[in-house]
mmCIF file of C-alpha atoms in Angstrom:
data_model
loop_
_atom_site.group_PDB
_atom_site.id
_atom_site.type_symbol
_atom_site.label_atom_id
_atom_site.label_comp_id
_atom_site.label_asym_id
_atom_site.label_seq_id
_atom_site.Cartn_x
_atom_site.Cartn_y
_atom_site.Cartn_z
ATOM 1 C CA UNK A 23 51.960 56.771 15.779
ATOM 2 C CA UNK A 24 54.792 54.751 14.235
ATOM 3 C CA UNK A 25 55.717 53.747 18.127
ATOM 4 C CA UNK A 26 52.050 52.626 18.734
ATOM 5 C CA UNK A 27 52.442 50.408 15.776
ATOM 6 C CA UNK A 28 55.887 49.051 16.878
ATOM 7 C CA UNK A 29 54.497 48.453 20.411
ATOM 8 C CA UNK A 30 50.995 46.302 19.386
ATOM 9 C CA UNK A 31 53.877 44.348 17.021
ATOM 10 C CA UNK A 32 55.752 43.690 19.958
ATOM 11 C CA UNK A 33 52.957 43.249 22.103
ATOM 12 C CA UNK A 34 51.486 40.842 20.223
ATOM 13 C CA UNK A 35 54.646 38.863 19.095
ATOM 14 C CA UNK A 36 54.538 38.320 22.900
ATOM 15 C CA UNK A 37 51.189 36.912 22.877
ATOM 16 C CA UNK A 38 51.774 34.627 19.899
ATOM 17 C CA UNK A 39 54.641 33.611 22.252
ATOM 18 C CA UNK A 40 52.918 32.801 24.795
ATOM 19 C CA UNK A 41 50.428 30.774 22.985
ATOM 20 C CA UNK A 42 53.255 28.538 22.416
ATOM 21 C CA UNK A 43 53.875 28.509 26.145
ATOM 22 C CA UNK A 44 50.445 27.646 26.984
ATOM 23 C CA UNK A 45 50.153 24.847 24.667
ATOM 24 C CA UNK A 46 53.320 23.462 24.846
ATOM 25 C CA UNK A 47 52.475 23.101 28.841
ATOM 26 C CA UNK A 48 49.096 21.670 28.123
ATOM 27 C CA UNK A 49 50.303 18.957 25.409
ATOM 28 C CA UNK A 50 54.266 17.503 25.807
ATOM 29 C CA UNK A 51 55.141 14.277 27.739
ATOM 30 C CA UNK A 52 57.215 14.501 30.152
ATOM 31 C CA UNK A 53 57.934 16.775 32.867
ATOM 32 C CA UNK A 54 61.414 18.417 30.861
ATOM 33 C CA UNK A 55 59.852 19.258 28.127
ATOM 34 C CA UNK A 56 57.004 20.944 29.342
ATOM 35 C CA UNK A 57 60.051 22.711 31.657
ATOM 36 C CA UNK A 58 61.506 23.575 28.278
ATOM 37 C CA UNK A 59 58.188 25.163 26.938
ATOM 38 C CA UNK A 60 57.450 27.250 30.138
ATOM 39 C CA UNK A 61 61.056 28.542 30.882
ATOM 40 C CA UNK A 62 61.593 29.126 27.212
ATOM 41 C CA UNK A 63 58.206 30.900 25.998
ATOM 42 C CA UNK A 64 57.160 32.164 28.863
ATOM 43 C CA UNK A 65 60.566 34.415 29.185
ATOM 44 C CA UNK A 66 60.211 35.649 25.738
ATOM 45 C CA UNK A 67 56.880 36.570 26.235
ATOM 46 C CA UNK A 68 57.234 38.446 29.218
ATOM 47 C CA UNK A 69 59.746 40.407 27.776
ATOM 48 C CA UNK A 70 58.340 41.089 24.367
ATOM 49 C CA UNK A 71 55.080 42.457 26.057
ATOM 50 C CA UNK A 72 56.413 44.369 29.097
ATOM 51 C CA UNK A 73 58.993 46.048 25.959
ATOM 52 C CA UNK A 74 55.666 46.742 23.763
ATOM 53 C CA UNK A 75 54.471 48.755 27.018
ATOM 54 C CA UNK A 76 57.399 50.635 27.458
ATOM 55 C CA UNK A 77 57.883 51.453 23.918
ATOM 56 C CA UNK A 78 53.875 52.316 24.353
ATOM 57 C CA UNK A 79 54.744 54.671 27.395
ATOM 58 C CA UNK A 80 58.168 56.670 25.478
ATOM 59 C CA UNK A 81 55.183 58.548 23.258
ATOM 60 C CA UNK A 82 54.708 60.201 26.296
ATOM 61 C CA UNK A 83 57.569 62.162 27.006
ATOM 62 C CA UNK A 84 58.084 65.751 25.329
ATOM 63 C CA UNK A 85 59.807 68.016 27.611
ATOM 64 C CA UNK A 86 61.527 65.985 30.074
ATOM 65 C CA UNK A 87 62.225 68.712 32.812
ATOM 66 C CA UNK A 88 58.144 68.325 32.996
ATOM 67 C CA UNK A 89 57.552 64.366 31.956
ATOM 68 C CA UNK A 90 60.320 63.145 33.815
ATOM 69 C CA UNK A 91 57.526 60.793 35.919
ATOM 70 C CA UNK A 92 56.984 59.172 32.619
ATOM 71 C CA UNK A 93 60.698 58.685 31.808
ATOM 72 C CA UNK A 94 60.802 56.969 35.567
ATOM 73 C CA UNK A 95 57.900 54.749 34.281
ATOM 74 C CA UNK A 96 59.559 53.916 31.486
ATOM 75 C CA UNK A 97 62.442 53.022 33.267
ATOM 76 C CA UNK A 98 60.820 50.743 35.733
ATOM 77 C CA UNK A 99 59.338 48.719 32.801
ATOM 78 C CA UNK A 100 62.472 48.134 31.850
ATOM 79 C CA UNK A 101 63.991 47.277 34.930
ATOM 80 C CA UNK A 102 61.453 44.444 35.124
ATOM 81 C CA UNK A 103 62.277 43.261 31.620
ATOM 82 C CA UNK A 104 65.614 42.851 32.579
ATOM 83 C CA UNK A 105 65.138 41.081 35.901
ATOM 84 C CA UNK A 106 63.295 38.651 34.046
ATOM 85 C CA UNK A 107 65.511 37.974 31.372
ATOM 86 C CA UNK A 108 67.913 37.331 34.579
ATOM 87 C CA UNK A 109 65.620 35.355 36.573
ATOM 88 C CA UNK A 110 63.427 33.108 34.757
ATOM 89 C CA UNK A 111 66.254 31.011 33.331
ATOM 90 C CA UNK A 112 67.458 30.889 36.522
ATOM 91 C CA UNK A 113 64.771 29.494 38.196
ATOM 92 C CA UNK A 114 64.002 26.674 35.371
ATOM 93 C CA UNK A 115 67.398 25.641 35.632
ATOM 94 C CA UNK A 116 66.786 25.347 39.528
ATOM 95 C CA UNK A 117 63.248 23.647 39.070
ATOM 96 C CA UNK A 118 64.988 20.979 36.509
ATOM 97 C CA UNK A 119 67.482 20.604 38.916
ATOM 98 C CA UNK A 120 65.391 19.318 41.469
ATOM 99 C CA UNK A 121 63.492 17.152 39.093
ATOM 100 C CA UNK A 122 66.505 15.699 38.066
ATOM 101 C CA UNK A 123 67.617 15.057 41.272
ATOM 102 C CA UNK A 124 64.187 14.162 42.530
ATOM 103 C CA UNK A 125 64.498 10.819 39.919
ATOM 104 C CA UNK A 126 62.005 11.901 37.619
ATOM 105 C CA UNK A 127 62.986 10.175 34.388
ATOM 106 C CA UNK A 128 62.345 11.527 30.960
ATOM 107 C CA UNK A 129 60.362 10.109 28.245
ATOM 108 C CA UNK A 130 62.794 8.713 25.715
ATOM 109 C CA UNK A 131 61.399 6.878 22.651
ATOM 110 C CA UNK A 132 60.869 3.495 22.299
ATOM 111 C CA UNK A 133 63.722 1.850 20.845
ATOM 112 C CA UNK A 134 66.136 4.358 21.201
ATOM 113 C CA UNK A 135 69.044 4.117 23.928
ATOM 114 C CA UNK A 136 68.706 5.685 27.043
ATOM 115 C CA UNK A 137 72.100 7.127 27.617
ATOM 116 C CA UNK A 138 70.845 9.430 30.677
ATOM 117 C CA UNK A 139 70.855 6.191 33.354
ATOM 118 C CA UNK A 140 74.392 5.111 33.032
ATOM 119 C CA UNK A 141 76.174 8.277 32.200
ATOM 120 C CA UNK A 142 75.237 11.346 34.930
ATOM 121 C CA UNK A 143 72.235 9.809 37.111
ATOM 122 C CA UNK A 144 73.296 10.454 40.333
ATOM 123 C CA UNK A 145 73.101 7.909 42.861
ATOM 124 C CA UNK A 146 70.352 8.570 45.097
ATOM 125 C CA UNK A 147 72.004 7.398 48.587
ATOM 126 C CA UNK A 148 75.399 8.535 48.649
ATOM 127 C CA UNK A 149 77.919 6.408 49.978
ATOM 128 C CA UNK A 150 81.634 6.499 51.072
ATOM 129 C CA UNK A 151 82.750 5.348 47.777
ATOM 130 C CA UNK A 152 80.293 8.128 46.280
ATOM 131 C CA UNK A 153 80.026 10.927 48.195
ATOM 132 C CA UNK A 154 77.564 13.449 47.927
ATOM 133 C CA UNK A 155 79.224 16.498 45.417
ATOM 134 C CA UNK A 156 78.730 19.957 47.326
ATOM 135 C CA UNK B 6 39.856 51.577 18.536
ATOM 136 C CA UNK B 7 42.025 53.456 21.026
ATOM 137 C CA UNK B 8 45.247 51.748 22.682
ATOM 138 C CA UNK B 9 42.942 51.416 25.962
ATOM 139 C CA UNK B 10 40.298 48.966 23.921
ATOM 140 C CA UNK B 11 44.098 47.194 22.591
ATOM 141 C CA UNK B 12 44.879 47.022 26.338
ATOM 142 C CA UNK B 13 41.483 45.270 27.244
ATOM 143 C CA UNK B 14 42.486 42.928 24.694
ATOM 144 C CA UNK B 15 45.695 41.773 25.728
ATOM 145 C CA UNK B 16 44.478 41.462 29.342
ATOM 146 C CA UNK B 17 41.873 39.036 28.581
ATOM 147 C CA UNK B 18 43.771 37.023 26.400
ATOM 148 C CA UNK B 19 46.786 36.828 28.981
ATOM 149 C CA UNK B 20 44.127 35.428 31.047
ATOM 150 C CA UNK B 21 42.469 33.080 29.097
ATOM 151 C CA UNK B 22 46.093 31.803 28.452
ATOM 152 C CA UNK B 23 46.600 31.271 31.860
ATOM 153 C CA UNK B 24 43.576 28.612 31.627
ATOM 154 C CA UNK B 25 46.170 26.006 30.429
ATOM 155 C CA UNK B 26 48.926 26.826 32.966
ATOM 156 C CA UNK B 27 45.943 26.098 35.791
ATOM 157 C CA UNK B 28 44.884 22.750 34.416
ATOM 158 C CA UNK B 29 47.986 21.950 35.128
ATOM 159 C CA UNK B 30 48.137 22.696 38.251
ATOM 160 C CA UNK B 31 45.328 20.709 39.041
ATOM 161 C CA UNK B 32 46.739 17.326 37.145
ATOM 162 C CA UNK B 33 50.117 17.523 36.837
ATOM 163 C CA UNK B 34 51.676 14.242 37.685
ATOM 164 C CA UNK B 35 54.400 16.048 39.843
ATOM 165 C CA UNK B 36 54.822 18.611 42.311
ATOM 166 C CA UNK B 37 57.375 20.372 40.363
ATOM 167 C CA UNK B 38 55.030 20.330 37.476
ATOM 168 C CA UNK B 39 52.874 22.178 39.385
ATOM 169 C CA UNK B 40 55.871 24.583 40.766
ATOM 170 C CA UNK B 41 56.216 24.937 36.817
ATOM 171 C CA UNK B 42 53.067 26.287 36.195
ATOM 172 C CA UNK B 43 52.632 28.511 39.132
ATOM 173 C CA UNK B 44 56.311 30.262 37.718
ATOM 174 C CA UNK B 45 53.969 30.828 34.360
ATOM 175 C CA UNK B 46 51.003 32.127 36.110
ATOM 176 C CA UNK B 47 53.155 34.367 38.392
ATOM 177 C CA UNK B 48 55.489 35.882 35.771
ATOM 178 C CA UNK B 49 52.292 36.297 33.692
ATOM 179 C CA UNK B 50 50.581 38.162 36.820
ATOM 180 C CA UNK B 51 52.992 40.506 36.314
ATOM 181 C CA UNK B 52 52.234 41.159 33.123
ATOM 182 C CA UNK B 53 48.795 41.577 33.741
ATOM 183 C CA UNK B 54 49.683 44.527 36.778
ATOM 184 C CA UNK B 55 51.647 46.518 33.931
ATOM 185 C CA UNK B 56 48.298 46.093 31.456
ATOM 186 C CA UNK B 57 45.595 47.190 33.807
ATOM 187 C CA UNK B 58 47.797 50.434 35.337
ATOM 188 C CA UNK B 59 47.450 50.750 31.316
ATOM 189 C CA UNK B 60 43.719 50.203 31.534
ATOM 190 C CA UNK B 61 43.343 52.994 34.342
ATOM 191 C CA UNK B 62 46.111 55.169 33.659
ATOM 192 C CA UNK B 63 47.731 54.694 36.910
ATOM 193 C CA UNK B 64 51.342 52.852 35.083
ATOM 194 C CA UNK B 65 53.013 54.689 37.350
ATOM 195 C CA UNK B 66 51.631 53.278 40.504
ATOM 196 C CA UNK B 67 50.947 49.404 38.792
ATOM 197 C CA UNK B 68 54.366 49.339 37.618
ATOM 198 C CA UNK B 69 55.949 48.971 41.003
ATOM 199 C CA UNK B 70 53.836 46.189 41.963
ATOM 200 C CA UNK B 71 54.632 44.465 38.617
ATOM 201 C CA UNK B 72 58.499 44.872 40.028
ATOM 202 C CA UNK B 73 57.804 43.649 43.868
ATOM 203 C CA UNK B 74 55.577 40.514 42.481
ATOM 204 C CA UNK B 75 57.997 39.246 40.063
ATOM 205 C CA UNK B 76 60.713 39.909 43.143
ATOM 206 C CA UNK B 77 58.599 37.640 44.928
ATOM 207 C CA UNK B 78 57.501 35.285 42.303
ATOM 208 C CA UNK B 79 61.354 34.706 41.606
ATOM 209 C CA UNK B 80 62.103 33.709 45.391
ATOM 210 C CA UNK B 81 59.331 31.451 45.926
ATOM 211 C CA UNK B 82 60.320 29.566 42.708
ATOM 212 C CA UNK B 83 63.560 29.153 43.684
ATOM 213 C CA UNK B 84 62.639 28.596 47.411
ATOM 214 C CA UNK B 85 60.189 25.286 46.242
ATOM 215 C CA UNK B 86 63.097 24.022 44.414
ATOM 216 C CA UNK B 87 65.568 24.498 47.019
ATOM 217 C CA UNK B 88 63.384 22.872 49.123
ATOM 218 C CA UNK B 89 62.371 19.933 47.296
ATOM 219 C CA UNK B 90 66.682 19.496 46.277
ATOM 220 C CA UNK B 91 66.854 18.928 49.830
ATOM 221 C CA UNK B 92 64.156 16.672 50.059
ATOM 222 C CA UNK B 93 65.252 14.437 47.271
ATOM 223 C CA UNK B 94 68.596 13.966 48.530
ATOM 224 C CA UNK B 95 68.052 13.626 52.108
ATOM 225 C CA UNK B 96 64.921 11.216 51.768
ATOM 226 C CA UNK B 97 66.033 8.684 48.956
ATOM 227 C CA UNK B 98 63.498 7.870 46.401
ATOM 228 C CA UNK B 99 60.327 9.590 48.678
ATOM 229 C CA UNK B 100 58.241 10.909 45.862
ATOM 230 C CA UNK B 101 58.271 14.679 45.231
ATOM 231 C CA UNK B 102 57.121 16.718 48.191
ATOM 232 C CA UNK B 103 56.590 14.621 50.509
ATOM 233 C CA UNK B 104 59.677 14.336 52.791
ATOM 234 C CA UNK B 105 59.156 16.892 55.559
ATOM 235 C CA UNK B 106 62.141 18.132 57.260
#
């Protein structure tokens, strides 16, 4: 009972989470930002819900010479929360990578200084004085 | 209200969460935007798997293509951007996508 409970918390922390995703992917301005709500939220909520299902799963197992299928179960859950907790930020820092180096600018605010141009733009044809970083 | 009905729940609200992620798909400025929001829908897919081997008490079976499709979703994701790295810095300023190899 008291792991049921903890589960549907988890479960729906996750979903609360990924409310934020969702709207945070519909509604900011620029293409980083919404990068920040999707890698951000999206990775949380994965996690917090697959863990709420394993949690939900664990109320399964009394004997385990004779529930060891569930253990396995259990175990695979698991395995997928942590290979997203590996790759998701892995594959938003790729994605904002290539928008960076695919010259999409951010939105900065009017009247504030855009220190991004002159400080780490790269420049998009390299040349011999600037070659091309491996 | 048994953990099954709970289940149902999450399931349909995972989906109707999705509905943002797929709008933008369809207008998002950029390609990568849209890369973005396939990641979301894919990871989220996932999800889903784990919730309906809950729904039909078949975890055991769903669970393993939860693993393989977020093995897969991973590799595309990084694949796209990979790809359109290359593009950016081989084609100059050629807007996002469309510098073929």
């Amino acid at each position: 009972m008291i792991l049921t409970i903890l589960s549907v918390i988890l479960i729906v922390a996750g979903l609360v989470f990924f409310f934020g995703a969702a709207v945070g992917l519909m509604r900011f301005p620029d293409f980083y930002s919404r990068m920040h709500a999707a890698g951000k939220g999206d990775t949380l909520s994965t996690l917090l819900v697959i863990s709420g299902f394993a949690l939900y799963q664990i109320r399964g197992i009394h004997d385990l010479s004779h529930d060891w299928p569930v253990l396995l179960v259990v175990l695979k859950l698991l395995a997928i929360v942590v290979f997203i907790y590996l790759t998701s930020p892995t594959s938003t820092s790729a994605l904002a990578d290539a928008g960076w180096e695919d010259g999409i600018d951010p939105v900065i605010e009017p009247g504030r200084e855009n220190h991004l141009e002159d400080d780490c733009r790269r420049k998009k044809t390299p040349t011999a004085q600037n070659p091309e970083p491996l | 209200m048994t953990f099954e009905h709970f289940a149902i729940g999450v399931g349909i609200a995972v989906l109707l969460l999705m509905i943002p992620a797929m709008l933008r798909i369809v207008n998002g400025p950029t390609a990568l935007d849209r890369i973005v929001a396939v990641n979301v829908i894919g990871t989220k897919t996932a999800v889903l798997l784990v919730v309906i081997g809950v729904v039909f008490k078949q975890v055991g079976m769903f669970v393993d293509f939860a693993l393989a499709y977020a093995l897969l979703n991973f590799t595309g994701s990084i694949a796209a951007a990979r790809y359109l790295h290359r593009a950016a810095q081989r084609g100059g300023d050629a807007p996002s996508g469309e510098e073929a190899d």
